[in-house]
Short mmCIF file of C-alpha atoms and ligand atoms in Angstrom, two decimals:
data_model
loop_
_atom_site.label_atom_id
_atom_site.label_comp_id
_atom_site.label_asym_id
_atom_site.label_seq_id
_atom_site.Cartn_x
_atom_site.Cartn_y
_atom_site.Cartn_z
CA MET A 987 -45.87 -32.53 -73.06
CA ARG A 988 -44.19 -31.19 -75.95
CA THR A 989 -40.59 -32.59 -77.13
CA TYR A 990 -37.82 -31.35 -78.71
CA LEU A 991 -35.26 -33.83 -80.71
CA VAL A 992 -31.98 -31.10 -80.27
CA THR A 993 -29.15 -32.16 -82.69
CA GLY A 994 -25.04 -31.13 -81.37
CA GLY A 995 -26.81 -29.95 -77.42
CA ALA A 996 -23.31 -31.04 -76.64
CA GLY A 997 -21.37 -28.20 -78.44
CA PHE A 998 -20.85 -24.57 -77.47
CA ILE A 999 -23.96 -22.92 -78.68
CA GLY A 1000 -26.21 -26.33 -78.04
CA SER A 1001 -25.89 -27.26 -74.22
CA ASN A 1002 -26.55 -22.76 -73.60
CA TYR A 1003 -29.42 -23.43 -75.25
CA ILE A 1004 -30.47 -26.42 -74.05
CA HIS A 1005 -29.78 -24.72 -70.73
CA TYR A 1006 -31.88 -21.59 -71.86
CA MET A 1007 -35.01 -24.11 -72.68
CA PHE A 1008 -34.66 -25.81 -68.95
CA ARG A 1009 -34.41 -22.15 -67.41
CA LYS A 1010 -37.63 -20.79 -69.49
CA TYR A 1011 -39.76 -24.04 -69.42
CA ASN A 1012 -38.68 -26.27 -66.82
CA ASN A 1013 -40.84 -28.99 -66.48
CA GLU A 1014 -42.86 -27.94 -69.31
CA ILE A 1015 -40.90 -29.40 -72.45
CA ARG A 1016 -38.82 -32.68 -72.57
CA ILE A 1017 -35.51 -32.17 -74.31
CA ILE A 1018 -33.53 -35.37 -76.55
CA ASN A 1019 -30.40 -34.31 -77.04
CA VAL A 1020 -28.27 -36.31 -80.12
CA ASP A 1021 -24.53 -36.02 -80.19
CA VAL A 1022 -21.95 -37.88 -81.49
CA LEU A 1023 -19.98 -36.17 -79.07
CA THR A 1024 -16.81 -34.86 -81.78
CA TYR A 1025 -13.66 -32.98 -80.12
CA ALA A 1026 -16.41 -30.23 -80.01
CA GLY A 1027 -18.42 -32.39 -77.72
CA ASN A 1028 -18.62 -31.72 -74.46
CA LEU A 1029 -20.91 -33.52 -71.94
CA GLU A 1030 -19.83 -31.84 -68.90
CA ASN A 1031 -21.44 -28.80 -70.03
CA LEU A 1032 -24.63 -30.53 -69.40
CA LYS A 1033 -24.05 -32.18 -66.30
CA ASP A 1034 -26.59 -29.64 -64.17
CA VAL A 1035 -29.43 -31.07 -66.20
CA GLU A 1036 -28.21 -34.79 -67.06
CA LYS A 1037 -30.34 -36.32 -64.04
CA ARG A 1038 -33.75 -34.67 -65.17
CA ASP A 1039 -36.62 -36.87 -66.10
CA ASN A 1040 -37.14 -34.52 -68.94
CA TYR A 1041 -33.81 -35.00 -70.77
CA THR A 1042 -31.83 -37.52 -72.55
CA PHE A 1043 -29.14 -37.65 -73.90
CA ILE A 1044 -28.98 -40.10 -77.46
CA LYS A 1045 -25.52 -40.68 -78.76
CA ALA A 1046 -25.44 -40.70 -82.16
CA ASP A 1047 -24.19 -39.22 -85.60
CA VAL A 1048 -26.64 -37.39 -87.85
CA CYS A 1049 -25.46 -39.07 -90.91
CA ASP A 1050 -26.43 -42.23 -89.72
CA LYS A 1051 -29.63 -42.25 -91.26
CA ASP A 1052 -31.16 -45.44 -89.17
CA ALA A 1053 -30.03 -44.28 -85.60
CA ILE A 1054 -31.93 -40.63 -86.25
CA ALA A 1055 -35.29 -42.18 -87.77
CA LYS A 1056 -35.91 -44.54 -84.69
CA ILE A 1057 -35.61 -41.93 -82.36
CA PHE A 1058 -38.46 -40.72 -84.69
CA GLU A 1059 -39.78 -43.78 -84.30
CA GLU A 1060 -39.61 -44.31 -80.76
CA ASN A 1061 -40.75 -40.81 -79.67
CA ASP A 1062 -43.22 -38.09 -80.61
CA ILE A 1063 -40.83 -35.30 -81.85
CA ASP A 1064 -42.31 -31.92 -81.91
CA ARG A 1065 -39.63 -29.66 -82.52
CA VAL A 1066 -36.65 -30.43 -83.86
CA VAL A 1067 -33.58 -27.72 -83.59
CA HIS A 1068 -29.97 -28.72 -85.72
CA PHE A 1069 -27.17 -27.46 -84.21
CA ALA A 1070 -24.57 -30.63 -84.66
CA ALA A 1071 -21.81 -29.59 -87.26
CA GLU A 1072 -18.25 -29.44 -87.83
CA SER A 1073 -18.35 -25.26 -86.67
CA HIS A 1074 -14.33 -24.13 -86.76
CA VAL A 1075 -13.27 -22.42 -90.59
CA ASP A 1076 -9.49 -23.31 -89.83
CA ARG A 1077 -10.07 -26.63 -89.18
CA SER A 1078 -12.21 -27.12 -92.63
CA ILE A 1079 -9.90 -25.15 -94.55
CA LYS A 1080 -6.88 -28.11 -93.06
CA ASP A 1081 -9.47 -31.01 -93.67
CA PRO A 1082 -13.10 -30.65 -95.49
CA GLU A 1083 -14.50 -33.56 -95.79
CA ALA A 1084 -15.81 -33.97 -92.10
CA PHE A 1085 -17.56 -30.24 -92.90
CA VAL A 1086 -18.96 -31.36 -96.16
CA ARG A 1087 -20.40 -34.96 -94.75
CA THR A 1088 -21.55 -33.60 -91.01
CA ASN A 1089 -23.19 -30.45 -92.82
CA VAL A 1090 -24.41 -31.57 -95.58
CA LEU A 1091 -25.39 -34.82 -95.56
CA GLY A 1092 -26.09 -34.66 -91.73
CA THR A 1093 -28.42 -31.93 -92.30
CA PHE A 1094 -29.91 -33.87 -94.89
CA VAL A 1095 -30.41 -37.07 -92.55
CA MET A 1096 -32.50 -34.69 -89.46
CA LEU A 1097 -34.44 -33.10 -92.19
CA ASN A 1098 -35.62 -36.51 -94.32
CA CYS A 1099 -36.14 -38.23 -91.27
CA ALA A 1100 -38.53 -35.36 -90.02
CA LYS A 1101 -40.07 -35.42 -93.23
CA ASN A 1102 -40.92 -38.93 -92.92
CA ALA A 1103 -42.07 -39.29 -89.55
CA TRP A 1104 -44.16 -35.68 -89.96
CA MET A 1105 -46.05 -36.27 -92.99
CA LEU A 1106 -49.20 -37.74 -93.28
CA GLU A 1107 -50.82 -39.79 -96.49
CA ASP A 1108 -52.14 -36.27 -98.34
CA GLY A 1109 -48.64 -34.99 -98.51
CA THR A 1110 -49.65 -32.52 -95.48
CA PHE A 1111 -47.64 -31.98 -92.12
CA LYS A 1112 -48.93 -33.48 -88.73
CA GLU A 1113 -50.05 -30.30 -86.87
CA GLY A 1114 -47.48 -28.39 -84.67
CA LYS A 1115 -44.02 -30.21 -86.37
CA LYS A 1116 -41.34 -26.94 -86.48
CA PHE A 1117 -37.46 -28.37 -87.80
CA LEU A 1118 -35.71 -25.23 -87.10
CA HIS A 1119 -32.15 -25.66 -88.89
CA VAL A 1120 -29.55 -22.94 -87.51
CA SER A 1121 -27.05 -21.89 -89.90
CA THR A 1122 -24.69 -18.85 -89.77
CA ASP A 1123 -23.82 -15.33 -91.64
CA GLU A 1124 -20.64 -16.83 -93.06
CA VAL A 1125 -23.24 -18.19 -96.09
CA TYR A 1126 -23.08 -14.73 -97.96
CA GLY A 1127 -19.85 -14.28 -97.69
CA SER A 1128 -17.64 -11.18 -96.83
CA LEU A 1129 -18.82 -7.55 -96.17
CA GLU A 1130 -16.27 -4.43 -97.00
CA ASP A 1131 -15.96 -1.72 -94.30
CA ASP A 1132 -18.45 0.31 -95.32
CA GLY A 1133 -21.58 0.31 -93.21
CA SER A 1134 -23.64 -1.88 -95.21
CA TYR A 1135 -25.45 -5.31 -93.75
CA PHE A 1136 -26.40 -9.10 -94.70
CA TYR A 1137 -30.20 -9.10 -94.86
CA GLU A 1138 -31.84 -13.00 -95.28
CA THR A 1139 -32.46 -11.44 -98.90
CA THR A 1140 -28.74 -10.82 -99.66
CA PRO A 1141 -27.17 -13.57 -102.12
CA TYR A 1142 -25.41 -16.52 -100.64
CA ASP A 1143 -21.50 -16.10 -101.23
CA PRO A 1144 -19.53 -18.26 -99.46
CA HIS A 1145 -15.31 -18.50 -98.97
CA SER A 1146 -14.40 -21.08 -96.69
CA PRO A 1147 -14.92 -24.53 -96.94
CA TYR A 1148 -17.34 -24.39 -93.95
CA SER A 1149 -19.32 -21.71 -95.02
CA ALA A 1150 -19.80 -23.09 -98.06
CA SER A 1151 -21.15 -26.07 -96.39
CA LYS A 1152 -23.13 -24.46 -94.18
CA ALA A 1153 -24.59 -22.47 -97.43
CA SER A 1154 -25.21 -25.96 -98.94
CA SER A 1155 -27.64 -27.35 -95.80
CA ASP A 1156 -29.10 -24.21 -95.71
CA MET A 1157 -30.17 -25.08 -99.71
CA LEU A 1158 -30.92 -28.23 -98.42
CA VAL A 1159 -33.79 -27.12 -96.30
CA ARG A 1160 -35.29 -24.44 -98.56
CA ALA A 1161 -35.51 -26.82 -101.06
CA TYR A 1162 -37.74 -29.00 -98.21
CA ILE A 1163 -39.70 -25.45 -97.71
CA ASP A 1164 -40.00 -24.91 -101.23
CA THR A 1165 -40.76 -28.75 -102.79
CA TYR A 1166 -42.85 -30.54 -99.31
CA LYS A 1167 -44.31 -27.65 -97.80
CA PHE A 1168 -41.84 -28.98 -94.67
CA PRO A 1169 -42.39 -26.74 -91.77
CA ALA A 1170 -38.88 -25.01 -91.19
CA ASN A 1171 -36.96 -21.87 -90.18
CA ILE A 1172 -33.90 -21.07 -90.89
CA THR A 1173 -31.61 -18.15 -88.39
CA ASN A 1174 -28.23 -17.31 -89.80
CA CYS A 1175 -26.51 -15.75 -86.98
CA SER A 1176 -23.76 -13.93 -86.12
CA ASN A 1177 -20.89 -15.10 -84.35
CA ASN A 1178 -21.24 -15.95 -80.50
CA TYR A 1179 -19.78 -15.91 -77.57
CA GLY A 1180 -20.21 -17.09 -73.89
CA PRO A 1181 -19.94 -19.50 -71.34
CA TYR A 1182 -18.54 -23.65 -72.61
CA GLN A 1183 -17.72 -21.90 -75.72
CA PHE A 1184 -14.49 -24.10 -77.09
CA PRO A 1185 -11.35 -22.09 -77.00
CA GLU A 1186 -10.47 -23.04 -80.40
CA LYS A 1187 -12.63 -19.73 -81.24
CA LEU A 1188 -10.81 -16.05 -80.66
CA ILE A 1189 -12.50 -14.91 -77.24
CA PRO A 1190 -12.26 -18.18 -75.25
CA LEU A 1191 -8.20 -18.54 -77.12
CA VAL A 1192 -8.07 -15.33 -75.57
CA ILE A 1193 -8.82 -15.68 -72.61
CA ASN A 1194 -6.88 -18.79 -71.65
CA ASN A 1195 -3.90 -17.35 -73.68
CA ALA A 1196 -3.69 -13.75 -71.67
CA LEU A 1197 -4.47 -16.36 -68.34
CA GLN A 1198 -1.54 -18.22 -69.05
CA GLY A 1199 0.80 -15.61 -70.19
CA LYS A 1200 0.52 -17.10 -74.01
CA SER A 1201 0.95 -15.52 -77.02
CA LEU A 1202 -2.11 -14.23 -78.77
CA PRO A 1203 -2.32 -15.23 -82.31
CA VAL A 1204 -3.72 -12.45 -84.27
CA TYR A 1205 -4.51 -12.93 -88.15
CA GLY A 1206 -3.07 -10.60 -91.17
CA ASP A 1207 -3.21 -6.70 -89.49
CA GLY A 1208 -5.82 -7.80 -87.11
CA LYS A 1209 -9.06 -5.42 -88.54
CA ASN A 1210 -10.88 -7.88 -89.59
CA VAL A 1211 -14.64 -7.26 -88.36
CA ARG A 1212 -17.01 -9.64 -86.28
CA ASP A 1213 -20.34 -9.08 -85.26
CA TRP A 1214 -20.62 -10.17 -81.59
CA LEU A 1215 -24.08 -12.16 -80.37
CA TYR A 1216 -23.90 -12.93 -76.50
CA VAL A 1217 -24.60 -17.23 -76.69
CA ASP A 1218 -27.84 -16.57 -74.26
CA ASP A 1219 -29.43 -13.68 -77.14
CA HIS A 1220 -29.21 -15.89 -79.45
CA ALA A 1221 -31.10 -18.81 -77.90
CA LYS A 1222 -33.59 -16.57 -76.73
CA GLY A 1223 -33.52 -15.66 -80.29
CA ILE A 1224 -33.97 -19.49 -81.72
CA ASP A 1225 -36.74 -20.00 -79.18
CA MET A 1226 -38.95 -16.91 -80.42
CA VAL A 1227 -38.35 -17.77 -84.19
CA HIS A 1228 -39.55 -20.78 -83.23
CA GLU A 1229 -42.33 -20.29 -81.42
CA ASN A 1230 -43.43 -17.13 -83.48
CA GLY A 1231 -41.48 -17.05 -86.94
CA ARG A 1232 -43.91 -17.48 -89.94
CA LEU A 1233 -43.04 -21.20 -90.84
CA GLY A 1234 -40.69 -21.58 -94.26
CA GLU A 1235 -38.50 -18.10 -93.78
CA THR A 1236 -35.25 -17.42 -92.69
CA TYR A 1237 -34.15 -14.87 -90.40
CA ASN A 1238 -30.55 -13.03 -89.38
CA ILE A 1239 -29.43 -12.68 -86.22
CA GLY A 1240 -27.29 -10.05 -84.58
CA GLY A 1241 -25.44 -8.36 -81.86
CA HIS A 1242 -25.57 -4.84 -83.37
CA ASN A 1243 -21.49 -5.60 -81.95
CA GLU A 1244 -19.33 -4.97 -84.63
CA LYS A 1245 -15.71 -5.13 -83.91
CA GLN A 1246 -12.86 -5.76 -84.99
CA ASN A 1247 -10.49 -8.52 -83.62
CA ILE A 1248 -8.32 -6.64 -82.24
CA GLU A 1249 -10.66 -3.97 -80.51
CA ILE A 1250 -11.89 -7.32 -78.86
CA ILE A 1251 -8.09 -8.63 -77.92
CA HIS A 1252 -7.62 -5.12 -76.27
CA ILE A 1253 -10.80 -5.41 -74.40
CA ILE A 1254 -10.29 -8.59 -73.00
CA LEU A 1255 -7.63 -7.42 -72.08
CA ASP A 1256 -8.72 -4.43 -70.10
CA THR A 1257 -11.53 -6.67 -68.59
CA LEU A 1258 -9.15 -9.31 -66.87
CA LEU A 1259 -6.90 -6.71 -65.79
CA GLU A 1260 -9.93 -4.55 -64.23
CA MET A 1261 -11.57 -8.40 -63.04
CA LEU A 1262 -8.62 -9.74 -61.31
CA PRO A 1263 -8.18 -9.33 -57.65
CA GLU A 1264 -5.20 -6.79 -56.70
CA ASN A 1265 -3.19 -9.64 -55.58
CA ASP A 1266 -3.51 -11.88 -58.51
CA PRO A 1267 -0.55 -13.36 -59.80
CA ARG A 1268 -1.92 -13.53 -63.11
CA ARG A 1269 -2.12 -10.03 -63.75
CA ALA A 1270 1.84 -9.78 -63.98
CA HIS A 1271 1.76 -11.05 -67.33
CA ILE A 1272 -1.58 -9.66 -68.59
CA SER A 1273 0.02 -6.87 -70.87
CA ARG A 1274 -0.49 -6.34 -74.73
CA ASP A 1275 3.08 -7.32 -75.73
CA LEU A 1276 1.22 -11.09 -75.58
CA ILE A 1277 -0.32 -10.02 -78.85
CA THR A 1278 1.48 -11.92 -81.70
CA TYR A 1279 0.60 -10.76 -85.62
CA VAL A 1280 0.87 -14.47 -87.29
CA GLU A 1281 0.03 -15.71 -91.14
CA ASP A 1282 -3.31 -14.56 -91.60
CA ARG A 1283 -6.05 -17.14 -92.72
CA LYS A 1284 -6.54 -18.35 -96.10
CA GLY A 1285 -8.99 -16.72 -97.58
CA HIS A 1286 -9.67 -14.65 -94.77
CA ASP A 1287 -13.64 -12.70 -94.43
CA VAL A 1288 -13.13 -9.14 -93.93
CA ARG A 1289 -16.04 -8.15 -92.27
CA TYR A 1290 -19.22 -9.91 -91.19
CA ALA A 1291 -22.00 -7.85 -90.09
CA ILE A 1292 -26.00 -8.53 -89.92
CA ALA A 1293 -28.85 -6.22 -89.90
CA PRO A 1294 -31.14 -7.94 -87.77
CA ASP A 1295 -34.56 -6.29 -88.53
CA LYS A 1296 -36.94 -8.84 -89.96
CA ILE A 1297 -36.67 -10.70 -86.46
CA LYS A 1298 -37.60 -7.71 -84.41
CA ALA A 1299 -40.22 -6.87 -86.88
CA GLU A 1300 -41.86 -10.17 -87.03
CA VAL A 1301 -40.52 -11.55 -83.92
CA GLY A 1302 -39.64 -9.11 -81.67
CA TRP A 1303 -36.48 -10.36 -81.03
CA TYR A 1304 -33.48 -7.64 -80.48
CA PRO A 1305 -30.25 -8.21 -78.93
CA GLU A 1306 -29.96 -7.39 -75.10
CA THR A 1307 -26.57 -8.05 -74.03
CA MET A 1308 -24.29 -5.14 -75.28
CA PHE A 1309 -20.63 -6.37 -75.24
CA GLU A 1310 -19.07 -5.10 -72.30
CA GLU A 1311 -21.44 -6.47 -70.67
CA GLY A 1312 -21.78 -9.79 -72.21
CA ILE A 1313 -17.95 -10.33 -72.31
CA LYS A 1314 -18.08 -9.67 -68.35
CA LYS A 1315 -20.28 -12.51 -67.71
CA THR A 1316 -17.78 -14.96 -70.15
CA ILE A 1317 -15.06 -14.08 -67.86
CA LYS A 1318 -16.82 -14.37 -64.76
CA TRP A 1319 -17.76 -18.19 -66.41
CA PHE A 1320 -14.39 -18.89 -67.35
CA PHE A 1321 -13.15 -17.54 -64.16
CA GLU A 1322 -15.70 -19.98 -62.03
CA ASN A 1323 -15.17 -22.45 -64.29
CA GLU A 1324 -10.85 -23.13 -64.94
CA ASP A 1325 -11.25 -26.86 -64.29
CA TRP A 1326 -13.40 -27.01 -67.43
CA MET A 1327 -10.85 -24.65 -69.26
CA LYS A 1328 -7.81 -27.02 -68.12
CA ARG A 1329 -10.17 -30.35 -69.03
CA VAL A 1330 -10.65 -29.45 -71.99
CA THR A 1331 -7.58 -27.95 -73.10
CA SER A 1332 -6.27 -30.96 -72.02
CA GLY A 1333 -8.86 -34.02 -73.55
CA ASP A 1334 -9.64 -34.92 -70.12
CA TYR A 1335 -13.03 -33.50 -71.22
CA GLN A 1336 -13.21 -36.76 -73.38
CA ALA A 1337 -12.98 -39.10 -70.18
CA TYR A 1338 -16.24 -38.07 -68.57
CA TYR A 1339 -18.65 -39.78 -71.27
CA GLU A 1340 -17.07 -42.86 -70.34
CA GLU A 1341 -17.51 -42.60 -66.32
CA MET A 1342 -20.60 -41.06 -66.77
CA TYR A 1343 -23.03 -43.32 -69.21
CA LYS A 1344 -20.26 -46.54 -69.13
P1 NAD B 461 -19.31 -26.49 -81.56
O1 NAD B 461 -18.29 -26.58 -82.84
O2 NAD B 461 -19.94 -26.37 -80.60
O3 NAD B 461 -20.77 -28.10 -81.21
C1 NAD B 461 -20.98 -28.59 -82.31
C2 NAD B 461 -21.49 -29.63 -81.70
O4 NAD B 461 -21.98 -30.65 -83.14
C3 NAD B 461 -20.94 -30.92 -81.13
O5 NAD B 461 -21.52 -31.33 -79.88
C4 NAD B 461 -20.43 -31.83 -81.73
O6 NAD B 461 -20.31 -33.68 -81.27
C5 NAD B 461 -21.80 -32.30 -82.31
N1 NAD B 461 -21.62 -32.98 -83.76
C6 NAD B 461 -20.60 -33.15 -84.87
N2 NAD B 461 -20.78 -33.83 -86.13
C7 NAD B 461 -21.93 -34.47 -85.22
C8 NAD B 461 -21.91 -35.47 -85.78
N3 NAD B 461 -21.88 -35.50 -87.17
N4 NAD B 461 -23.62 -36.05 -85.34
C9 NAD B 461 -23.85 -35.82 -84.13
N5 NAD B 461 -23.48 -34.32 -83.58
C10 NAD B 461 -22.05 -33.98 -84.16
O7 NAD B 461 -20.20 -25.85 -82.61
P2 NAD B 461 -21.29 -24.42 -82.12
O8 NAD B 461 -19.98 -22.98 -81.92
O9 NAD B 461 -21.91 -24.65 -80.86
O10 NAD B 461 -22.20 -24.24 -83.37
C11 NAD B 461 -23.12 -24.86 -83.06
C12 NAD B 461 -23.94 -24.36 -84.65
O11 NAD B 461 -24.94 -22.57 -84.91
C13 NAD B 461 -23.72 -24.93 -86.11
O12 NAD B 461 -24.33 -25.59 -86.95
C14 NAD B 461 -22.99 -23.32 -86.00
O13 NAD B 461 -22.72 -23.80 -87.78
C15 NAD B 461 -24.04 -22.83 -86.72
N6 NAD B 461 -23.55 -21.17 -85.37
C16 NAD B 461 -22.38 -21.04 -85.23
C17 NAD B 461 -21.74 -19.75 -84.26
C18 NAD B 461 -20.50 -19.69 -83.76
O14 NAD B 461 -20.17 -18.67 -83.57
N7 NAD B 461 -20.17 -20.72 -83.24
C19 NAD B 461 -22.16 -18.91 -85.38
C20 NAD B 461 -22.90 -19.40 -86.38
C21 NAD B 461 -23.34 -20.10 -86.48
P1 TYD B 462 -13.34 -17.54 -84.72
O1 TYD B 462 -13.68 -17.34 -83.59
O2 TYD B 462 -12.61 -18.56 -85.22
O3 TYD B 462 -14.86 -17.65 -85.79
P2 TYD B 462 -14.53 -16.99 -87.53
O4 TYD B 462 -14.03 -17.44 -88.53
O5 TYD B 462 -16.12 -18.22 -87.35
O6 TYD B 462 -15.21 -15.10 -87.41
O7 TYD B 462 -12.28 -16.13 -85.63
C1 TYD B 462 -13.03 -14.99 -85.10
C2 TYD B 462 -11.74 -13.41 -85.72
O8 TYD B 462 -10.74 -13.91 -85.25
C3 TYD B 462 -11.65 -13.71 -87.18
O9 TYD B 462 -11.14 -13.01 -88.38
C4 TYD B 462 -10.35 -14.56 -87.20
C5 TYD B 462 -10.28 -14.28 -86.28
N1 TYD B 462 -8.58 -15.21 -85.50
C6 TYD B 462 -7.20 -14.88 -84.44
O10 TYD B 462 -6.55 -13.04 -86.03
N2 TYD B 462 -6.19 -16.02 -84.24
C7 TYD B 462 -6.87 -16.45 -83.51
O11 TYD B 462 -6.36 -17.10 -83.02
C8 TYD B 462 -8.50 -17.12 -83.79
C9 TYD B 462 -8.60 -18.31 -83.35
C10 TYD B 462 -9.51 -16.32 -84.83
#
């Protein structure tokens, strides 16, 4: 049975990936989820899988080389999927240190422990071992509103402390590939949305605030463009790259869903009104009047857009979920999981670990 070591599995994309993998492979795989549970890590995201015999949670910091080395010693890990990171641009502007530590040092520790566990005496690697580093399109910098795209060959030009730390981590992965022929891939994906996303990011923040009649903060003129990818499509892309990607290669994963932030907010407001029952009292306060233009983010990248041509041609992946469908699924999930949102916004979710894993 193949064993996956997933880092950051209690976060937004990691938990969706774990659900995707168990839906797809059921008992054919084993997953070890390593997460230190920062404010963004929520084990409640995984309560559907925590009783499975083929799932294990280990609370550990990816920067802790002894703890990570021990996990490799005690388990025959076949695949690593490295999600663990500090992921929010606004936080990186306020407090970059945690980003450099986790994203750069943490990636180094993961790479080095995997290399030590997988390398044979002759310098080659054990058969079938693979490391996948999950990164972002933000490493490529910012595009103008001119129809251009990020490709795997686009030079790196990160602007925020977040994207600079992710770019550094990608460079370390590339260095391991080039120097040691380390069996790895990098995926750089666009903005994800979907269930379990922490409400500091644009889409869950707008859904949550609108339902409560709170203002919707729009940075700058609201015309910055992001390329939105439904999180399940991303999970599928990661698995397909792991299965069919050429080792050592980078693959961009994008949604072909470019939208201005203000368009996103309008779509969410319209979809909420379409989906809420006629007699729901929250309808009364959902309107465009909630939109509040606020000071722009420092160094705010204008536009991100990925042409996912390489992953389509080589791996056969393409984004299946159009935004109109994905946003309905996401809003439906938030309607059905109001308690999740309440616990996340009140901080109560952090008590879940104490309760479950004491
Ligand atoms: P997230 O912030 O929701 O989750 C991050 C997870 O990592 C949390 O569970 C947290 O507890 C864990 N973590 C943080 N520091 C850790 C440490 N030192 N040791 C162990 N665990 C630690 O992030 P996300 O949105 O799920 O993003 C996952 C990955 O995907 C990140 O590498 C991010 O850079 C990348 N990415 C995200 C997006 C996006 O739109 N969310 C887009 C492109 C790439
Ligand atoms: P975000 O979800 O933080 O993702 P990223 O910065 O990684 O792209 O932000 C998406 C876009 O929405 C970005 O252009 C910043 C903007 N934004 C707002 O206008 N208001 C908000 O409250 C937030 C969180 C983001």
